[in-house]
Backbone as a chain_set.jsonl record, in Angstrom:
{"seq": "MRKKLVIAEKKSVAEHIANAFGISMSKSNSEYFENKYESMNAFMADDITITINGENITKEQWIQGCKIHHQLYSDIKWDPYSFVDTTVYNEANNNTVWSHVWGSWSGKSKRTGEVDTNPVNFSYQWVNGKITLMNGIYDPTELNIEIKKAKIKM", "coords": {"N": [[7.799, -69.354, 14.966], [4.873, -68.024, 16.331], [1.389, -67.857, 14.973], [-0.773, -65.528, 14.484], [-4.121, -65.704, 15.289], [-6.848, -64.275, 13.879], [-10.283, -63.708, 14.099], [-12.763, -63.506, 12.148], [-15.91, -61.509, 12.115], [-18.763, -62.681, 11.792], [-21.139, -61.903, 9.63], [-24.408, -61.217, 8.687], [-25.962, -61.117, 5.075], [-28.165, -59.181, 5.422], [-27.239, -57.359, 7.518], [-24.582, -56.404, 5.923], [-25.42, -55.512, 4.08], [-27.2, -53.365, 4.504], [-25.378, -52.016, 6.104], [-23.563, -51.184, 3.906], [-25.855, -49.748, 2.461], [-26.017, -47.42, 4.975], [-23.454, -46.223, 5.139], [-23.939, -44.996, 2.531], [-25.83, -42.971, 2.699], [-24.596, -41.65, 4.696], [-22.142, -40.548, 3.7], [-23.534, -38.738, 1.388], [-25.063, -37.222, 3.242], [-22.768, -35.906, 4.371], [-21.659, -34.47, 2.179], [-23.782, -32.738, 1.669], [-23.386, -30.938, 3.299], [-21.247, -29.323, 2.887], [-22.281, -28.115, 0.556], [-22.581, -29.999, -1.277], [-24.131, -32.402, -4.459], [-23.413, -34.5, -5.632], [-23.524, -37.098, -4.689], [-26.011, -37.409, -3.391], [-27.559, -37.047, -5.724], [-26.939, -38.935, -7.293], [-27.828, -41.227, -5.762], [-30.589, -40.982, -5.614], [-33.378, -42.03, -7.167], [-34.256, -41.446, -10.474], [-37.361, -40.863, -10.976], [-37.903, -40.554, -8.196], [-40.019, -40.674, -5.016], [-40.785, -37.762, -3.233], [-41.681, -36.413, -0.256], [-42.213, -33.935, 1.825], [-43.143, -32.724, 4.992], [-45.287, -33.523, 4.614], [-45.977, -32.618, 2.061], [-45.731, -33.0, -1.713], [-42.483, -33.167, -3.666], [-40.443, -32.301, -6.25], [-37.343, -34.164, -6.916], [-35.449, -32.321, -8.369], [-36.245, -29.959, -6.945], [-36.014, -30.576, -4.335], [-32.886, -30.708, -4.152], [-32.789, -28.125, -5.082], [-33.732, -26.469, -2.506], [-32.192, -27.257, -0.865], [-29.682, -26.354, -1.658], [-30.516, -23.478, -1.081], [-30.188, -23.731, 1.595], [-27.606, -23.201, 2.152], [-27.585, -20.863, 1.016], [-28.745, -19.251, 2.585], [-27.562, -19.977, 5.597], [-24.698, -20.495, 7.522], [-22.14, -22.4, 8.646], [-23.243, -24.952, 8.718], [-24.379, -28.053, 10.243], [-24.84, -31.198, 11.974], [-25.85, -32.034, 15.165], [-23.788, -34.167, 17.489], [-25.369, -35.814, 18.211], [-26.448, -37.043, 16.277], [-27.89, -39.513, 14.215], [-27.716, -42.309, 11.48], [-29.664, -44.862, 10.965], [-29.906, -47.912, 9.162], [-31.984, -50.686, 7.97], [-32.617, -53.826, 7.068], [-35.714, -55.576, 5.937], [-37.513, -58.001, 6.734], [-38.468, -61.288, 5.148], [-41.449, -60.888, 5.819], [-42.044, -58.381, 5.111], [-41.61, -57.927, 2.498], [-38.507, -57.685, 2.275], [-37.389, -55.085, 2.036], [-35.885, -52.438, 2.002], [-34.494, -49.493, 4.201], [-33.784, -46.823, 5.381], [-33.053, -44.577, 8.331], [-32.404, -41.13, 9.234], [-32.257, -39.554, 11.987], [-32.034, -36.679, 13.883], [-30.494, -33.45, 15.094], [-30.825, -30.754, 12.952], [-28.445, -28.163, 12.516], [-27.615, -24.427, 11.837], [-26.201, -21.11, 11.38], [-27.703, -17.953, 10.918], [-27.223, -16.09, 8.044], [-28.446, -13.88, 7.804], [-29.096, -13.068, 10.274], [-27.423, -13.847, 12.164], [-27.549, -15.307, 14.362], [-27.902, -18.721, 15.704], [-30.249, -21.104, 14.294], [-31.68, -23.822, 15.507], [-33.095, -27.316, 14.671], [-34.91, -29.934, 14.977], [-35.087, -32.76, 13.269], [-36.181, -35.434, 11.199], [-35.883, -38.182, 8.622], [-36.768, -40.556, 6.481], [-35.736, -42.872, 4.261], [-36.376, -44.991, 1.523], [-34.417, -48.07, -0.294], [-34.396, -49.587, -3.463], [-33.213, -51.671, -5.545], [-30.841, -50.336, -5.176], [-30.951, -47.748, -5.359], [-32.631, -44.936, -3.915], [-35.843, -44.322, -4.03], [-37.964, -43.564, -1.988], [-38.846, -40.799, -0.071], [-39.507, -39.501, 3.213], [-39.7, -36.795, 4.954], [-39.433, -34.868, 7.802], [-39.96, -32.417, 9.713], [-39.806, -28.803, 11.873], [-40.435, -26.082, 9.909], [-40.47, -23.092, 10.545], [-38.755, -21.07, 11.099], [-36.533, -21.37, 8.624], [-38.647, -21.063, 6.793], [-38.873, -18.156, 7.612], [-36.779, -16.896, 6.909], [-36.563, -17.818, 3.971], [-38.307, -15.66, 3.35], [-37.744, -13.105, 4.481], [-35.041, -12.915, 2.931], [-36.058, -12.929, 0.348], [-36.671, -15.196, -1.323], [-37.611, -16.853, -4.335], [-39.65, -19.525, -4.047]], "CA": [[7.009, -68.225, 14.99], [3.595, -67.81, 16.303], [0.247, -67.082, 13.721], [-2.127, -64.393, 15.158], [-5.456, -65.882, 15.394], [-7.834, -63.683, 13.551], [-11.669, -64.227, 13.896], [-13.847, -62.864, 11.47], [-17.023, -61.388, 12.627], [-19.765, -63.135, 10.822], [-22.502, -61.012, 8.929], [-25.378, -61.441, 7.649], [-26.128, -60.499, 4.241], [-28.854, -57.956, 5.542], [-26.273, -56.298, 7.739], [-24.335, -56.315, 4.944], [-26.613, -54.704, 2.738], [-27.635, -52.145, 5.556], [-24.113, -51.33, 6.067], [-23.429, -50.1, 2.682], [-26.678, -48.081, 2.827], [-25.69, -46.814, 5.812], [-22.229, -45.909, 4.283], [-24.054, -43.923, 1.492], [-26.547, -42.155, 3.256], [-23.124, -40.712, 5.616], [-21.704, -39.838, 2.349], [-24.859, -37.956, 0.848], [-25.28, -36.294, 4.124], [-21.757, -34.961, 4.933], [-21.469, -33.735, 0.935], [-24.66, -31.688, 1.674], [-22.775, -29.48, 4.291], [-19.87, -28.858, 2.174], [-23.221, -27.699, -0.906], [-22.029, -30.519, -2.793], [-24.839, -33.106, -3.958], [-22.863, -35.269, -6.565], [-23.551, -38.412, -4.497], [-27.376, -36.796, -3.308], [-28.428, -37.206, -7.266], [-26.721, -40.168, -7.939], [-28.252, -42.545, -5.259], [-32.144, -40.967, -5.297], [-34.084, -42.372, -8.762], [-35.049, -40.197, -11.09], [-38.434, -40.825, -10.061], [-38.227, -40.417, -6.316], [-41.215, -39.856, -4.62], [-40.434, -37.115, -1.878], [-42.574, -35.659, 0.769], [-41.561, -33.221, 3.079], [-43.927, -32.27, 5.701], [-46.938, -34.031, 3.883], [-46.175, -31.8, 0.526], [-44.883, -33.869, -2.288], [-41.865, -31.945, -4.389], [-39.631, -33.14, -7.505], [-35.876, -34.608, -7.081], [-35.083, -31.092, -8.597], [-36.856, -29.269, -5.955], [-35.14, -30.699, -3.146], [-31.745, -30.551, -4.28], [-32.535, -26.577, -5.089], [-34.136, -26.301, -1.635], [-30.771, -27.535, -0.079], [-28.575, -25.016, -2.074], [-30.499, -22.811, -0.693], [-29.754, -23.534, 2.875], [-26.418, -22.665, 2.123], [-27.369, -19.122, 0.894], [-29.426, -18.293, 3.947], [-26.819, -20.188, 6.765], [-23.516, -20.753, 7.178], [-21.89, -23.382, 9.648], [-24.615, -25.776, 8.569], [-24.198, -29.311, 10.595], [-25.891, -32.232, 12.821], [-25.83, -32.291, 16.763], [-22.937, -34.921, 17.598], [-26.104, -37.411, 18.758], [-27.572, -37.37, 14.778], [-27.158, -40.683, 13.593], [-28.136, -42.603, 10.675], [-29.825, -46.096, 10.795], [-30.591, -48.756, 8.037], [-32.639, -51.746, 8.117], [-33.366, -54.828, 5.803], [-36.896, -55.779, 6.94], [-37.767, -59.729, 6.64], [-39.546, -61.78, 3.713], [-43.012, -60.517, 5.688], [-42.066, -56.775, 4.769], [-40.908, -57.657, 1.131], [-37.065, -57.507, 2.003], [-37.373, -53.512, 1.863], [-34.307, -51.729, 2.956], [-34.733, -48.025, 4.819], [-32.646, -45.534, 6.156], [-33.461, -43.014, 8.804], [-31.677, -39.996, 9.873], [-32.399, -38.662, 13.022], [-30.778, -35.661, 14.508], [-30.641, -32.03, 15.103], [-29.497, -29.58, 12.248], [-28.39, -26.626, 13.095], [-26.805, -23.377, 10.547], [-25.747, -19.819, 11.693], [-27.893, -17.49, 9.84], [-26.187, -15.038, 7.948], [-28.899, -12.44, 7.982], [-28.84, -12.49, 11.964], [-25.881, -14.118, 13.066], [-27.968, -16.319, 15.378], [-28.342, -20.09, 15.478], [-31.177, -22.061, 14.229], [-31.607, -25.55, 15.505], [-34.37, -27.786, 14.019], [-34.934, -31.308, 15.283], [-35.559, -33.292, 11.844], [-36.381, -37.188, 10.747], [-35.458, -38.43, 7.07], [-36.755, -41.774, 6.159], [-35.521, -43.227, 2.806], [-36.787, -46.459, 0.975], [-34.32, -47.788, -1.345], [-35.077, -50.514, -4.037], [-31.852, -51.89, -6.552], [-29.48, -49.745, -4.793], [-31.124, -45.965, -5.524], [-33.549, -44.296, -3.108], [-37.237, -44.658, -4.33], [-38.754, -43.175, -1.604], [-38.365, -40.227, 0.822], [-40.288, -38.573, 3.586], [-38.981, -35.415, 5.899], [-40.442, -34.184, 8.885], [-39.185, -31.033, 10.21], [-40.397, -27.732, 11.879], [-40.127, -24.921, 8.614], [-41.137, -21.975, 10.793], [-37.538, -20.343, 10.872], [-36.263, -21.563, 7.426], [-39.755, -19.711, 5.789], [-38.844, -16.896, 7.615], [-35.241, -16.268, 6.446], [-36.624, -17.09, 2.822], [-39.354, -14.645, 3.253], [-36.595, -12.168, 4.483], [-34.43, -13.224, 1.823], [-37.042, -12.838, -0.623], [-36.349, -15.739, -2.379], [-39.042, -17.344, -4.426], [-39.675, -20.947, -4.601]], "C": [[5.547, -68.157, 15.134], [2.728, -67.196, 15.468], [-0.117, -66.655, 14.694], [-3.58, -64.941, 14.584], [-6.468, -64.738, 15.117], [-9.437, -64.193, 13.439], [-12.157, -63.658, 13.355], [-15.213, -62.661, 12.327], [-18.02, -61.868, 11.853], [-21.297, -62.54, 11.235], [-23.532, -61.503, 8.643], [-25.556, -60.921, 6.692], [-26.852, -59.179, 4.614], [-27.804, -57.257, 6.505], [-24.949, -55.876, 6.936], [-24.658, -54.873, 3.997], [-26.806, -53.231, 3.396], [-26.404, -51.213, 5.859], [-23.904, -50.365, 4.765], [-24.361, -49.284, 2.472], [-26.44, -47.044, 3.542], [-24.151, -45.375, 5.41], [-22.683, -44.626, 3.574], [-25.172, -42.975, 1.981], [-25.507, -41.089, 4.419], [-22.723, -40.023, 4.456], [-22.506, -38.674, 1.774], [-24.567, -36.877, 1.934], [-23.652, -34.944, 4.841], [-21.431, -33.847, 3.431], [-22.406, -32.33, 1.097], [-23.729, -30.537, 2.435], [-21.467, -29.155, 3.7], [-21.122, -28.427, 0.762], [-22.766, -28.595, -1.77], [-23.488, -31.57, -2.915], [-24.943, -34.178, -5.236], [-23.64, -36.886, -6.099], [-25.568, -38.467, -4.389], [-28.098, -37.575, -4.86], [-28.05, -38.364, -7.311], [-27.445, -41.555, -7.274], [-29.813, -42.031, -4.951], [-32.132, -41.634, -7.198], [-34.346, -41.845, -9.005], [-36.258, -40.178, -10.937], [-39.066, -41.186, -9.207], [-39.49, -39.83, -6.073], [-41.046, -39.165, -3.422], [-41.618, -36.38, -1.261], [-42.12, -35.397, 1.778], [-42.53, -32.497, 3.769], [-45.524, -32.178, 5.021], [-46.879, -33.332, 2.949], [-45.039, -32.418, -0.451], [-44.03, -32.567, -3.102], [-40.916, -33.091, -5.468], [-37.808, -33.6, -6.699], [-35.195, -32.983, -6.935], [-35.384, -30.185, -7.232], [-36.6, -29.302, -4.407], [-34.09, -30.363, -3.209], [-31.786, -28.877, -3.977], [-32.924, -26.446, -3.381], [-32.854, -26.487, -0.217], [-29.432, -26.873, -0.022], [-29.059, -23.681, -1.529], [-30.139, -22.219, 1.089], [-28.37, -22.806, 2.667], [-26.523, -21.296, 1.359], [-27.842, -18.424, 1.672], [-28.577, -18.602, 5.53], [-25.346, -20.729, 6.267], [-23.327, -21.599, 8.826], [-23.035, -24.188, 9.915], [-23.892, -27.242, 9.463], [-25.342, -29.953, 11.673], [-25.13, -32.071, 14.109], [-24.716, -33.555, 16.505], [-23.641, -36.157, 18.086], [-27.007, -37.868, 17.303], [-26.959, -38.628, 14.576], [-28.123, -41.761, 12.251], [-28.55, -44.302, 10.702], [-30.712, -46.792, 9.768], [-30.793, -50.088, 8.365], [-33.217, -52.767, 6.785], [-34.285, -55.367, 6.686], [-36.863, -57.161, 6.309], [-38.768, -60.054, 4.938], [-40.854, -60.961, 4.171], [-43.053, -59.124, 5.121], [-41.556, -56.674, 3.0], [-39.289, -57.719, 0.967], [-36.842, -56.144, 2.198], [-36.441, -53.293, 2.871], [-34.798, -50.314, 3.104], [-33.95, -47.403, 5.771], [-33.442, -44.9, 6.574], [-32.902, -42.487, 9.396], [-32.769, -39.489, 10.963], [-31.811, -37.569, 13.738], [-31.77, -34.192, 14.667], [-30.047, -31.101, 14.215], [-29.487, -28.248, 12.904], [-27.587, -25.509, 11.653], [-26.999, -21.882, 11.702], [-26.323, -18.8, 10.483], [-27.141, -16.071, 9.158], [-26.904, -13.604, 7.722], [-28.439, -11.78, 9.565], [-27.968, -12.638, 12.828], [-26.145, -15.124, 14.158], [-28.285, -17.582, 14.791], [-29.345, -20.929, 15.772], [-30.814, -23.079, 14.573], [-33.168, -26.026, 14.86], [-34.137, -29.266, 14.499], [-35.67, -32.035, 13.683], [-35.418, -34.87, 11.806], [-36.58, -37.575, 8.855], [-35.791, -39.848, 7.053], [-36.785, -42.11, 4.058], [-35.533, -44.591, 2.256], [-35.717, -46.957, -0.104], [-34.5, -49.433, -2.256], [-33.5, -50.363, -5.317], [-30.856, -50.828, -6.455], [-29.754, -47.95, -5.324], [-32.613, -45.905, -4.514], [-34.866, -43.747, -4.336], [-38.53, -43.863, -3.78], [-38.431, -42.171, -0.449], [-39.374, -39.423, 1.742], [-39.645, -37.785, 4.752], [-39.815, -35.223, 6.623], [-39.183, -32.704, 9.602], [-40.287, -29.602, 10.699], [-40.045, -26.368, 10.56], [-40.215, -23.526, 9.406], [-39.952, -20.982, 10.566], [-36.692, -20.299, 9.439], [-37.208, -20.549, 6.689], [-39.556, -18.011, 5.915], [-37.544, -16.076, 7.296], [-35.396, -16.54, 4.765], [-37.192, -16.341, 2.569], [-38.467, -13.187, 3.073], [-35.64, -12.028, 3.486], [-34.909, -12.794, 0.273], [-36.756, -13.219, -1.776], [-37.485, -16.523, -2.901], [-38.951, -18.68, -5.272], [-40.824, -21.501, -5.422]], "O": [[4.897, -68.225, 14.091], [3.024, -66.062, 15.091], [0.079, -67.181, 15.79], [-4.033, -64.564, 13.504], [-6.962, -64.213, 16.115], [-9.703, -65.094, 12.643], [-12.303, -62.633, 14.022], [-15.58, -63.523, 13.125], [-18.108, -61.116, 10.882], [-22.086, -62.56, 12.179], [-23.381, -62.639, 8.192], [-25.382, -59.727, 6.936], [-26.345, -58.119, 4.244], [-27.48, -56.211, 5.942], [-24.288, -54.953, 7.409], [-24.228, -53.81, 3.548], [-26.575, -52.168, 2.819], [-26.415, -49.982, 5.862], [-24.053, -49.145, 4.684], [-24.068, -48.105, 2.275], [-26.543, -45.895, 3.113], [-24.079, -44.147, 5.46], [-22.188, -43.514, 3.759], [-25.223, -41.978, 1.261], [-25.815, -39.957, 4.793], [-23.038, -38.84, 4.321], [-21.934, -37.584, 1.753], [-23.968, -35.834, 1.674], [-23.588, -33.848, 5.398], [-21.055, -32.682, 3.561], [-22.033, -31.194, 0.803], [-23.51, -29.405, 2.004], [-20.652, -28.607, 4.441], [-20.497, -28.506, -0.296], [-22.513, -28.263, -2.928], [-24.103, -31.74, -1.863], [-25.975, -34.613, -5.748], [-24.174, -37.649, -6.904], [-26.29, -39.231, -5.03], [-28.958, -38.454, -4.912], [-29.009, -39.131, -7.394], [-27.629, -42.614, -7.873], [-30.365, -42.636, -4.031], [-31.254, -41.654, -8.062], [-34.959, -41.122, -8.219], [-36.51, -39.019, -10.61], [-40.136, -41.782, -9.09], [-39.992, -38.853, -6.627], [-41.136, -39.865, -2.414], [-42.434, -35.79, -1.969], [-41.666, -36.175, 2.616], [-42.888, -31.485, 3.167], [-46.421, -31.338, 4.941], [-48.045, -33.143, 2.605], [-43.832, -32.414, -0.211], [-44.469, -31.425, -3.241], [-40.807, -34.315, -5.394], [-37.447, -32.878, -5.77], [-34.653, -32.494, -5.944], [-34.407, -29.807, -6.586], [-36.845, -28.461, -3.543], [-33.834, -29.536, -2.334], [-31.161, -28.326, -3.072], [-31.824, -26.227, -2.873], [-32.763, -26.0, 0.91], [-28.55, -26.757, 0.829], [-28.246, -22.759, -1.455], [-29.95, -21.119, 1.609], [-28.246, -21.692, 3.177], [-25.484, -20.68, 1.122], [-27.641, -17.212, 1.74], [-28.742, -17.845, 6.487], [-24.959, -21.176, 5.187], [-24.051, -21.486, 9.815], [-23.689, -24.207, 10.958], [-22.699, -27.405, 9.203], [-26.372, -29.412, 12.076], [-23.902, -31.984, 14.119], [-24.698, -33.995, 15.356], [-23.083, -37.222, 18.349], [-27.905, -38.705, 17.219], [-25.756, -38.847, 14.717], [-29.348, -41.761, 12.371], [-27.609, -45.044, 10.423], [-31.872, -46.478, 9.501], [-29.927, -50.701, 8.989], [-33.985, -52.492, 5.864], [-34.034, -55.641, 7.86], [-36.128, -57.352, 5.34], [-39.373, -59.382, 4.103], [-41.458, -60.354, 3.286], [-44.122, -58.726, 4.659], [-41.23, -55.645, 2.409], [-38.76, -57.787, -0.142], [-35.724, -56.012, 2.695], [-36.239, -53.703, 4.014], [-35.505, -49.875, 2.198], [-33.648, -47.748, 6.913], [-34.418, -44.489, 5.946], [-32.583, -43.076, 10.429], [-33.915, -39.114, 10.714], [-30.764, -37.92, 14.281], [-32.958, -33.913, 14.502], [-28.949, -30.609, 14.474], [-30.275, -27.571, 13.564], [-27.103, -26.017, 10.642], [-27.823, -21.777, 12.61], [-25.766, -18.704, 9.389], [-26.603, -15.189, 9.828], [-26.335, -12.53, 7.527], [-27.86, -10.761, 9.94], [-27.68, -12.009, 13.846], [-25.252, -15.699, 14.779], [-28.804, -17.7, 13.681], [-29.562, -21.453, 16.864], [-29.739, -23.523, 14.169], [-34.121, -25.279, 14.639], [-33.003, -29.711, 14.325], [-36.744, -31.652, 13.218], [-34.508, -35.429, 12.419], [-37.449, -37.111, 8.117], [-34.989, -40.508, 7.712], [-37.478, -41.747, 3.108], [-34.61, -45.335, 2.587], [-35.909, -46.31, -1.134], [-34.743, -50.414, -1.553], [-32.965, -49.345, -5.756], [-30.151, -50.45, -7.391], [-28.859, -47.146, -5.584], [-33.468, -46.79, -4.49], [-34.712, -42.95, -5.261], [-39.568, -43.553, -4.367], [-37.623, -42.674, 0.332], [-40.121, -38.653, 1.139], [-38.983, -38.48, 5.523], [-40.995, -35.348, 6.295], [-37.994, -32.428, 9.762], [-41.325, -29.355, 10.086], [-38.967, -25.817, 10.784], [-39.941, -22.621, 8.617], [-40.189, -20.037, 9.813], [-36.192, -19.219, 9.123], [-36.832, -19.52, 6.129], [-39.788, -17.075, 5.151], [-37.38, -14.863, 7.426], [-34.689, -15.845, 4.035], [-36.952, -15.898, 1.446], [-38.42, -12.427, 2.105], [-35.398, -10.868, 3.152], [-34.209, -12.436, -0.674], [-36.586, -12.591, -2.821], [-38.338, -16.901, -2.097], [-38.525, -18.954, -6.394], [-40.783, -22.658, -5.84]]}, "num_chains": 1, "name": "protein.A"}
């Protein structure tokens, strides 16, 4: 009987680490679309620094903001070309691990029935298995209109 030869792909430690953190980000994003935040809460350090469009907010404010999306929009999703990229930088950069999300967010306004789309970029720094720094950039114009019309206090 012939044995099948299986050649394992060699991966560096950095590639394994990047893959693990990338999977964590994908899980957190998938739960967001279901209005669930267990993974997001678990992956974020309690003392995380979050900056969204240049403004610092707390972890609790971030999660509350995500929940508000589901009050205002249905059918929230990423476009098919959105992706997560995780990189383990070398010793010259203190072996830091960053995950970056690039994509286009969309949701159907519960108020108007129109679909709002928004290109977004989020960057997450990992330290000891937790996200310690998060930066997000997107155009908040349509979201702010929806929040104002719904009379939601932030």
